[in-house]
Amino acid sequence: MVAQEQSVSTAGVGEGGESGVAAVVVLAAGQGTRMRSATPKVLHSFGGRSMLGHVLAATAPLDAGSTVVVVGSGRAAVEEHLTQVAPDALPVVQDQQRGSGHAAAVALAAIPDVQGPVLLVNGDAPLLRVETVTALVDAHRAAGNVLTVLTAEVQDPTGLGRIVRDAGGAVRAIVEERDATAEQRAVHEINAGVYIGDAAALRRALAGLGQDNDQGEQYLTDVLARLVAEGAPVGGVPAAEADDVLGCNDQRELAARRRTLNDRVLDDLMRAGVTVVDPMTTWVDVTASVAADAVLQPGTQILGSTSVGPGATVGPDTTLVDTTVDAGASVVRSHCLGAEIGPDASVGPFSYLRPGTRLSRGSKVGAFVETKNAEVGEDSKVPHLSYVGDATIGRGANIGAATVFVNYDGVAKHRTTIGDHVRIGSDSMLVAPVTVGDGAYTAAGSVITTDVPPGAMAIARARQRNVAGWVGRRRSGTPAAEAAAAAQSSAAAAGEGRSEASGTDTEQ
Ligand code: UD1
Ligand code: CA
């Protein structure tokens, strides 16, 4: 995903912030074999964040004293990613993937001084919401539990751990599907893979975990039954929204989670007054923002830190990455990266704006124009077929069709400066570094290599010569020669036979 990851602060304040949660532990060492991908599972991204990034964003507001991420498979990549998205998080290595229980034990061993409530969460729960996590923490505290697990009633529990309750409704165990009886498999309340438990109790229960199950792994889920056996109070709290707890184990689930998250984002935008013409083909990252009365046309992607202002129109078929679109601007069938599009500016169709592009109020970048590190002043226009790289263009200027800002000498990039109200003729080459002064003109087809003073007309092209009668002599018998002959004879008949204007040439 091209979107810029946004850093999620997991910096805590000592014992834990207002939530009272002492630590957050994210389990992210698993291989994710079912993804069948060289990319570690938790680094697969959608909606503007990696899966791990989404989980960290959902738990960051707890302001826990420490955040630990258990890494293993693909650990170098995951650790590198963490330095970008959550530099305060502590990566802890689980050398061998011996199960989620083993991963939790390794994490807690890395924070030996932590006491009190610890939130444990699977790294592949990207739809988890802050509200859901907070509700779990609150319920846990209110019940005075030693361990509380987040659960959900789902239509299809296939592959998930089942919540086993007794006749009175008390949670007794979590049983993995592959170890479950037929009766247990019929249960639709599943383990979401999010738990809050007392650090000391977790350490004690994890230390005694066996691996007597179908996979021969240490299951974090077994901690619950062990605590029940001790007589400790445990609970299971259903998530308000079943969507929140959906895991992500293969590419089909990844696509489904992406869709669900996007639907949520679009719902929020539409509730806030954004017009989304076709929600099926409009994608907006959680890290982007769109103001009321903006219109998103079909086939639009609003990615990264992009912000779209009120009354702006984006699309159809447009991708904006880390781009600002101010009020009333329009961007049609274009691709924009790191650009700033000013109020009432117009972009497209078919424009490519690259980083450092800054379009001022009312300016225009039109069809088949590429820009990079370019400032286009107020009401200036680059309407057609141009490359504008490393340029400053003043206000009210017009850059003729097929102008190239020749910014690269093969070794270094150079800048071009265009003054206010300049008129650059079509098919001009502006060979940087070069300056065209205020109010100057350049003639079409010119290669401008030296500065043009304000108000001058620069002409830098070969003078035209016409070789009279060439077609009749060298291409006789062709339709062109016949057409020329006919034109010449009717001109002669009209008495306008004096053809040899100055500059014509009879040689060759
Ligand atoms: C797990 C739960 C299951 C629950 C489901 C929810 C267990 C045993 N089962 O199943 O009850 O319904 O999540 O999605 O936990 N991990 C490590 N190290 C390991 C093994 C796993 O860090 O050695 C991490 C994984 O990266 C993952 C999490 O632990 O984030 C859960 O492991 P996974 O293999 O995905 O378990 P599930 O089969 O999905
Ligand atoms: Ca999983």
Coordinates of C-alpha atoms and ligand atoms in Angstrom, one line a residue, residues 34 41 122 124 248-249, ligand 2:
R34 CA -2.6 -19.2 5.2
K41 CA 0.7 -11.4 7.9
N122 CA -4.0 -11.0 18.5
D124 CA -4.6 -10.1 13.2
C248 CA -7.8 -12.2 9.1
N249 CA -6.1 -15.4 8.1
Ligands
CA2 CA -5.8 -15.8 13.7

